[in-house]
PDB file of C-alpha atoms in Angstrom:
ATOM      1  CA  MET A  61     -15.839   9.452 -10.189  1.00 43.00           C
ATOM      2  CA  ALA A  62     -13.535  11.221  -7.633  1.00 52.00           C
ATOM      3  CA  TRP A  63      -9.930  10.913  -6.416  1.00 53.00           C
ATOM      4  CA  PHE A  64      -7.466  11.542  -3.418  1.00 56.00           C
ATOM      5  CA  ALA A  65      -3.847  12.273  -3.780  1.00 56.00           C
ATOM      6  CA  LEU A  66      -0.844  11.998  -1.448  1.00 54.00           C
ATOM      7  CA  VAL A  67       1.602  14.586  -2.622  1.00 49.00           C
ATOM      8  CA  ARG A  68       5.460  14.915  -2.244  1.00 45.00           C
ATOM      9  CA  ALA A  69       6.661  17.699   0.193  1.00 45.00           C
ATOM     10  CA  ASP A  70       8.350  19.503  -2.637  1.00 47.00           C
ATOM     11  CA  GLY A  71       5.096  19.830  -4.679  1.00 49.00           C
ATOM     12  CA  PRO A  72       2.780  22.741  -5.286  1.00 51.00           C
ATOM     13  CA  THR A  73       0.366  21.665  -2.603  1.00 51.00           C
ATOM     14  CA  PRO A  74       2.144  21.286   1.181  1.00 52.00           C
ATOM     15  CA  ALA A  75       2.449  17.791   2.482  1.00 52.00           C
ATOM     16  CA  ASP A  76      -0.367  16.643   4.979  1.00 53.00           C
ATOM     17  CA  GLN A  77      -2.726  19.146   3.682  1.00 56.00           C
ATOM     18  CA  VAL A  78      -6.006  17.626   2.549  1.00 56.00           C
ATOM     19  CA  VAL A  79      -7.444  19.692  -0.330  1.00 54.00           C
ATOM     20  CA  GLU A  80     -10.808  18.743  -1.838  1.00 58.00           C
ATOM     21  CA  LEU A  81     -11.447  19.987  -5.643  1.00 59.00           C
ATOM     22  CA  PRO A  82     -13.299  18.803  -8.524  1.00 60.00           C
ATOM     23  CA  VAL A  83     -11.106  16.383 -10.465  1.00 62.00           C
ATOM     24  CA  ASP A  84     -10.018  18.550 -13.280  1.00 66.00           C
ATOM     25  CA  ARG A  85      -8.883  21.353 -10.862  1.00 66.00           C
ATOM     26  CA  ALA A  86      -7.316  18.738  -8.442  1.00 64.00           C
ATOM     27  CA  ALA A  87      -5.393  17.238 -11.330  1.00 63.00           C
ATOM     28  CA  GLU A  88      -4.073  20.651 -12.355  1.00 67.00           C
ATOM     29  CA  ARG A  89      -3.323  21.569  -8.523  1.00 63.00           C
ATOM     30  CA  VAL A  90      -1.237  18.537  -7.928  1.00 60.00           C
ATOM     31  CA  ALA A  91       0.614  18.503 -11.459  1.00 60.00           C
ATOM     32  CA  ASP A  92       3.312  16.200 -11.511  1.00 58.00           C
ATOM     33  CA  SER A  93       3.654  16.019  -7.768  1.00 54.00           C
ATOM     34  CA  PRO A  94       1.245  13.032  -6.748  1.00 56.00           C
ATOM     35  CA  ARG A  95       2.918  10.196  -4.835  1.00 72.00           C
ATOM     36  CA  VAL A  96      -0.453   8.012  -4.816  1.00 77.00           C
ATOM     37  CA  VAL A  97      -3.873   8.717  -6.381  1.00 78.00           C
ATOM     38  CA  VAL A  98      -6.907   6.923  -4.927  1.00 78.00           C
ATOM     39  CA  THR A  99      -9.722   6.588  -7.249  1.00 80.00           C
ATOM     40  CA  TYR A 100     -13.313   6.347  -5.834  1.00 79.00           C
ATOM     41  CA  ASP A 101     -16.509   5.406  -7.623  1.00 81.00           C
ATOM     42  CA  ASP A 102     -19.775   5.814  -5.811  1.00 80.00           C
ATOM     43  CA  GLY A 103     -17.709   6.201  -2.530  1.00 79.00           C
ATOM     44  CA  ALA A 104     -15.797   2.833  -2.818  1.00 82.00           C
ATOM     45  CA  ILE A 105     -12.041   2.876  -3.587  1.00 83.00           C
ATOM     46  CA  VAL A 106     -11.620   1.228  -6.966  1.00 86.00           C
ATOM     47  CA  ALA A 107      -8.122   1.974  -7.828  1.00 84.00           C
ATOM     48  CA  VAL A 108      -4.871   3.207  -6.181  1.00 83.00           C
ATOM     49  CA  GLU A 109      -1.885   4.308  -8.383  1.00 84.00           C
ATOM     50  CA  VAL A 110       1.668   4.894  -7.161  1.00 81.00           C
ATOM     51  CA  HIS A 111       3.809   7.340  -8.944  1.00 75.00           C
ATOM     52  CA  GLY A 112       7.456   8.262  -8.503  1.00 74.00           C
ATOM     53  CA  GLY A 113      10.176   6.385  -6.519  1.00 71.00           C
ATOM     54  CA  SER A 114       7.792   4.030  -4.680  1.00 73.00           C
ATOM     55  CA  ARG A 115       6.368   2.572  -7.992  1.00 80.00           C
ATOM     56  CA  THR A 116       7.088  -0.921  -8.696  1.00 82.00           C
ATOM     57  CA  THR A 117       8.841  -2.233 -11.925  1.00 84.00           C
ATOM     58  CA  TYR A 118       6.332  -5.002 -11.878  1.00 82.00           C
ATOM     59  CA  ASP A 119       3.984  -5.169 -14.791  1.00 83.00           C
ATOM     60  CA  ALA A 120       0.348  -4.199 -14.218  1.00 88.00           C
ATOM     61  CA  PRO A 121      -0.024  -4.799 -10.573  1.00 91.00           C
ATOM     62  CA  TRP A 122      -3.681  -4.831  -9.137  1.00 93.00           C
ATOM     63  CA  PHE A 123      -4.679  -5.384  -5.401  1.00 92.00           C
ATOM     64  CA  VAL A 124      -7.138  -7.203  -3.391  1.00 92.00           C
ATOM     65  CA  GLU A 125      -8.090  -5.737   0.112  1.00 92.00           C
ATOM     66  CA  VAL A 126      -9.303  -8.202   2.918  1.00 91.00           C
ATOM     67  CA  PRO A 127     -10.477  -6.694   5.897  1.00 93.00           C
ATOM     68  CA  GLU A 128     -10.413  -8.712   9.232  1.00 94.00           C
ATOM     69  CA  PRO A 129     -12.976  -7.115  11.500  1.00 95.00           C
ATOM     70  CA  ALA A 130     -12.939 -10.132  13.976  1.00 96.00           C
ATOM     71  CA  ALA A 131      -9.215  -9.580  14.575  1.00 94.00           C
ATOM     72  CA  SER A 132      -7.921  -8.342  17.751  1.00 95.00           C
ATOM     73  CA  PRO A 133      -7.106  -5.647  17.261  1.00 95.00           C
ATOM     74  CA  PRO A 134      -9.159  -5.409  13.723  1.00 96.00           C
ATOM     75  CA  ALA A 135      -6.698  -5.594  10.856  1.00 96.00           C
ATOM     76  CA  SER A 136      -6.633  -5.413   7.071  1.00 95.00           C
ATOM     77  CA  THR A 137      -4.623  -7.108   4.481  1.00 94.00           C
ATOM     78  CA  VAL A 138      -3.772  -5.810   0.829  1.00 93.00           C
ATOM     79  CA  MET A 139      -2.435  -8.399  -1.427  1.00 93.00           C
ATOM     80  CA  VAL A 140      -0.789  -7.661  -4.932  1.00 93.00           C
ATOM     81  CA  PHE A 141      -1.101  -9.746  -8.196  1.00 93.00           C
ATOM     82  CA  SER A 142      -0.337  -9.311 -11.745  1.00 91.00           C
ATOM     83  CA  GLY A 143      -2.176 -10.627 -14.778  1.00 87.00           C
ATOM     84  CA  HIS A 144      -5.541 -12.532 -14.926  1.00 88.00           C
ATOM     85  CA  ASP A 145      -7.059  -9.782 -17.231  1.00 89.00           C
ATOM     86  CA  VAL A 146      -7.518  -7.447 -14.271  1.00 90.00           C
ATOM     87  CA  PRO A 147      -6.772  -3.718 -14.984  1.00 90.00           C
ATOM     88  CA  ALA A 148      -3.568  -2.236 -13.475  1.00 90.00           C
ATOM     89  CA  TRP A 149      -3.717  -0.598 -10.347  1.00 90.00           C
ATOM     90  CA  SER A 150      -7.354  -1.668  -9.573  1.00 91.00           C
ATOM     91  CA  LEU A 151      -8.332  -2.417  -6.133  1.00 90.00           C
ATOM     92  CA  ARG A 152     -10.785  -5.462  -5.493  1.00 88.00           C
ATOM     93  CA  ALA A 153     -12.698  -6.386  -2.490  1.00 83.00           C
ATOM     94  CA  GLY A 154     -11.589  -9.982  -1.077  1.00 73.00           C
ATOM     95  CA  GLY A 155     -14.188 -12.708  -1.413  1.00 60.00           C
ATOM     96  CA  GLY A 156     -16.304 -10.935  -4.053  1.00 58.00           C
ATOM     97  CA  HIS A 157     -18.232 -12.342  -6.715  1.00 52.00           C
ATOM     98  CA  GLY A 158     -16.720 -12.431 -10.012  1.00 58.00           C
ATOM     99  CA  ASP A 159     -13.290 -12.046  -8.876  1.00 67.00           C
ATOM    100  CA  PRO A 160     -10.468 -13.661 -11.032  1.00 71.00           C
ATOM    101  CA  PRO A 161      -9.494 -17.143  -9.981  1.00 75.00           C
ATOM    102  CA  VAL A 162      -6.339 -16.497  -8.031  1.00 83.00           C
ATOM    103  CA  THR A 163      -4.709 -18.483  -5.399  1.00 80.00           C
ATOM    104  CA  GLY A 164      -2.151 -17.988  -2.647  1.00 79.00           C
ATOM    105  CA  THR A 165       0.694 -19.036  -5.181  1.00 83.00           C
ATOM    106  CA  ASP A 166      -0.228 -16.221  -7.317  1.00 89.00           C
ATOM    107  CA  GLN A 167       0.112 -13.627  -4.674  1.00 91.00           C
ATOM    108  CA  LEU A 168       3.306 -11.337  -5.393  1.00 93.00           C
ATOM    109  CA  ALA A 169       3.336  -9.683  -1.988  1.00 92.00           C
ATOM    110  CA  ALA A 170       0.973  -8.786   0.918  1.00 92.00           C
ATOM    111  CA  VAL A 171       0.939  -6.063   3.864  1.00 91.00           C
ATOM    112  CA  ARG A 172      -1.175  -6.494   6.973  1.00 92.00           C
ATOM    113  CA  TRP A 173      -1.967  -3.582   9.280  1.00 93.00           C
ATOM    114  CA  TYR A 174      -4.217  -2.393  11.973  1.00 95.00           C
ATOM    115  CA  PRO A 175      -6.169   0.516  10.384  1.00 95.00           C
ATOM    116  CA  ARG A 176      -7.330   2.096  13.887  1.00 94.00           C
ATOM    117  CA  SER A 177      -3.609   2.654  15.013  1.00 94.00           C
ATOM    118  CA  GLY A 178      -1.792   2.533  11.526  1.00 92.00           C
ATOM    119  CA  GLU A 179       0.659   0.204  12.859  1.00 91.00           C
ATOM    120  CA  VAL A 180       2.215  -2.098  10.308  1.00 90.00           C
ATOM    121  CA  ASP A 181       2.101  -5.925  11.362  1.00 91.00           C
ATOM    122  CA  GLN A 182       3.652  -7.744   8.436  1.00 90.00           C
ATOM    123  CA  ILE A 183       5.070  -7.174   4.882  1.00 89.00           C
ATOM    124  CA  TYR A 184       5.880 -10.176   2.743  1.00 91.00           C
ATOM    125  CA  VAL A 185       7.121 -10.371  -0.698  1.00 91.00           C
ATOM    126  CA  ALA A 186       7.359 -13.709  -2.734  1.00 91.00           C
ATOM    127  CA  PRO A 187      11.076 -14.668  -3.379  1.00 90.00           C
ATOM    128  CA  GLN A 188      10.443 -14.601  -7.077  1.00 90.00           C
ATOM    129  CA  ALA A 189       9.083 -11.004  -6.985  1.00 90.00           C
ATOM    130  CA  ARG A 190      11.675  -9.412  -4.820  1.00 89.00           C
ATOM    131  CA  ARG A 191      13.770  -6.541  -5.752  1.00 88.00           C
ATOM    132  CA  ARG A 192      11.274  -5.147  -8.003  1.00 89.00           C
ATOM    133  CA  GLY A 193       9.693  -2.472  -5.715  1.00 86.00           C
ATOM    134  CA  LEU A 194       6.789  -4.398  -4.475  1.00 89.00           C
ATOM    135  CA  ALA A 195       7.254  -3.597  -0.728  1.00 87.00           C
ATOM    136  CA  SER A 196       7.194   0.070  -1.428  1.00 86.00           C
ATOM    137  CA  THR A 197       4.543   0.046  -3.751  1.00 87.00           C
ATOM    138  CA  LEU A 198       2.240  -2.132  -1.493  1.00 88.00           C
ATOM    139  CA  LEU A 199       3.220  -0.057   1.426  1.00 87.00           C
ATOM    140  CA  ALA A 200       2.235   3.298  -0.356  1.00 85.00           C
ATOM    141  CA  VAL A 201      -0.969   1.787  -1.572  1.00 88.00           C
ATOM    142  CA  ALA A 202      -1.961   0.493   1.976  1.00 89.00           C
ATOM    143  CA  ALA A 203      -0.918   3.684   3.849  1.00 86.00           C
ATOM    144  CA  ALA A 204      -3.184   5.601   1.046  1.00 85.00           C
ATOM    145  CA  LEU A 205      -6.062   3.326   1.744  1.00 88.00           C
ATOM    146  CA  ASN A 206      -5.623   4.273   5.441  1.00 86.00           C
ATOM    147  CA  GLU A 207      -5.186   8.153   4.954  1.00 83.00           C
ATOM    148  CA  ALA A 208      -7.983   8.326   2.258  1.00 83.00           C
ATOM    149  CA  ARG A 209     -10.450   6.856   5.053  1.00 87.00           C
ATOM    150  CA  GLY A 210      -9.170   9.427   7.427  1.00 85.00           C
ATOM    151  CA  LEU A 211      -7.251   6.959   9.616  1.00 88.00           C
ATOM    152  CA  PRO A 212      -3.852   7.346  11.133  1.00 87.00           C
ATOM    153  CA  ARG A 213      -0.788   7.384   9.144  1.00 85.00           C
ATOM    154  CA  PHE A 214       1.440   3.989   8.985  1.00 85.00           C
ATOM    155  CA  TRP A 215       4.332   3.234  11.382  1.00 84.00           C
ATOM    156  CA  GLY A 216       6.230   0.395  12.421  1.00 82.00           C
ATOM    157  CA  ASP A 217       7.404  -1.277  15.673  1.00 85.00           C
ATOM    158  CA  GLY A 218      10.850  -2.717  16.268  1.00 81.00           C
ATOM    159  CA  GLN A 219       9.961  -6.195  15.350  1.00 83.00           C
ATOM    160  CA  ARG A 220      11.443  -7.126  11.736  1.00 82.00           C
ATOM    161  CA  THR A 221      12.963 -10.015  10.053  1.00 80.00           C
ATOM    162  CA  ASP A 222      16.691  -9.491   8.771  1.00 81.00           C
ATOM    163  CA  LEU A 223      15.146  -9.120   5.149  1.00 82.00           C
ATOM    164  CA  GLY A 224      12.745  -6.503   6.763  1.00 79.00           C
ATOM    165  CA  GLU A 225      15.405  -4.665   8.467  1.00 81.00           C
ATOM    166  CA  ALA A 226      17.415  -4.365   5.270  1.00 80.00           C
ATOM    167  CA  TRP A 227      14.426  -3.060   3.492  1.00 77.00           C
ATOM    168  CA  ARG A 228      13.601  -0.606   6.132  1.00 79.00           C
ATOM    169  CA  ASP A 229      17.097   0.821   6.126  1.00 79.00           C
ATOM    170  CA  ALA A 230      16.949   1.530   2.412  1.00 81.00           C
ATOM    171  CA  SER A 231      13.188   2.642   2.404  1.00 77.00           C
ATOM    172  CA  PRO A 232      11.928   6.038   2.258  1.00 72.00           C
ATOM    173  CA  TRP A 233       9.596   4.751   4.941  1.00 70.00           C
ATOM    174  CA  SER A 234      12.395   4.161   7.445  1.00 77.00           C
ATOM    175  CA  HIS A 235      11.575   7.448   9.593  1.00 79.00           C
ATOM    176  CA  ARG A 236       8.210   5.831  10.312  1.00 78.00           C
ATOM    177  CA  ALA A 237       9.605   2.499  11.695  1.00 80.00           C
ATOM    178  CA  ALA A 238      11.437   2.268  15.298  1.00 80.00           C
ATOM    179  CA  ALA A 239      14.753   0.794  15.477  1.00 84.00           C
ATOM    180  CA  ARG A 240      14.787  -2.877  15.501  1.00 88.00           C
ATOM    181  CA  THR A 241      14.264  -4.235  18.927  1.00 87.00           C
ATOM    182  CA  HIS A 242      13.449  -7.957  18.023  1.00 85.00           C
ATOM    183  CA  THR A 243      14.456 -10.142  15.160  1.00 86.00           C
ATOM    184  CA  ALA A 244      11.514 -11.857  13.830  1.00 84.00           C
ATOM    185  CA  PRO A 245      12.068 -15.398  12.158  1.00 80.00           C
ATOM    186  CA  PRO A 246      12.115 -15.348   8.295  1.00 78.00           C
ATOM    187  CA  MET A 247       8.352 -15.359   6.634  1.00 74.00           C
ATOM    188  CA  THR A 248       9.347 -17.457   3.710  1.00 75.00           C
ATOM    189  CA  PRO A 249       8.409 -21.025   4.051  1.00 66.00           C
ATOM    190  CA  GLN A 250      11.307 -23.289   3.603  1.00 61.00           C
TER     191      GLN A 250
END
């Protein structure tokens, strides 16, 4: 078992510095400053836990990652769920055997991005799950997955819905998204 942590800039480890240490020494080094901790088992990421201000108030979130290698450009989507007897903060590969029986109506939120560039394509939170910090949590999880894999940091272009623009303006991620240039239609089905 191993883990990768993204830390706050004011923590004991400088931001943007990658430090590889045994788990016990790493936990001591980052102390109480991790933003996100990624846990590996046999080289595969099995859990992603968000700490601090980006952590959702939703109970026991867990995630499913669905790569889209045939998309142009290749993309990846992470969805967040809760319940179904799945451990909190665990990460599952989409389409795996033994997955809990979840459907699209069980999905609380999703983020889609292009791993090779780090560009975020879409963020969606279901209406009943809004205002609980899921967008911030989900973006932190997906960004940590990209960074843990040695891929580029996340950023956003200028296309957003009105809800996306309001979230960006209030988000700690606002500096990574361009000013809005195009208003996208709402993503919530009518």
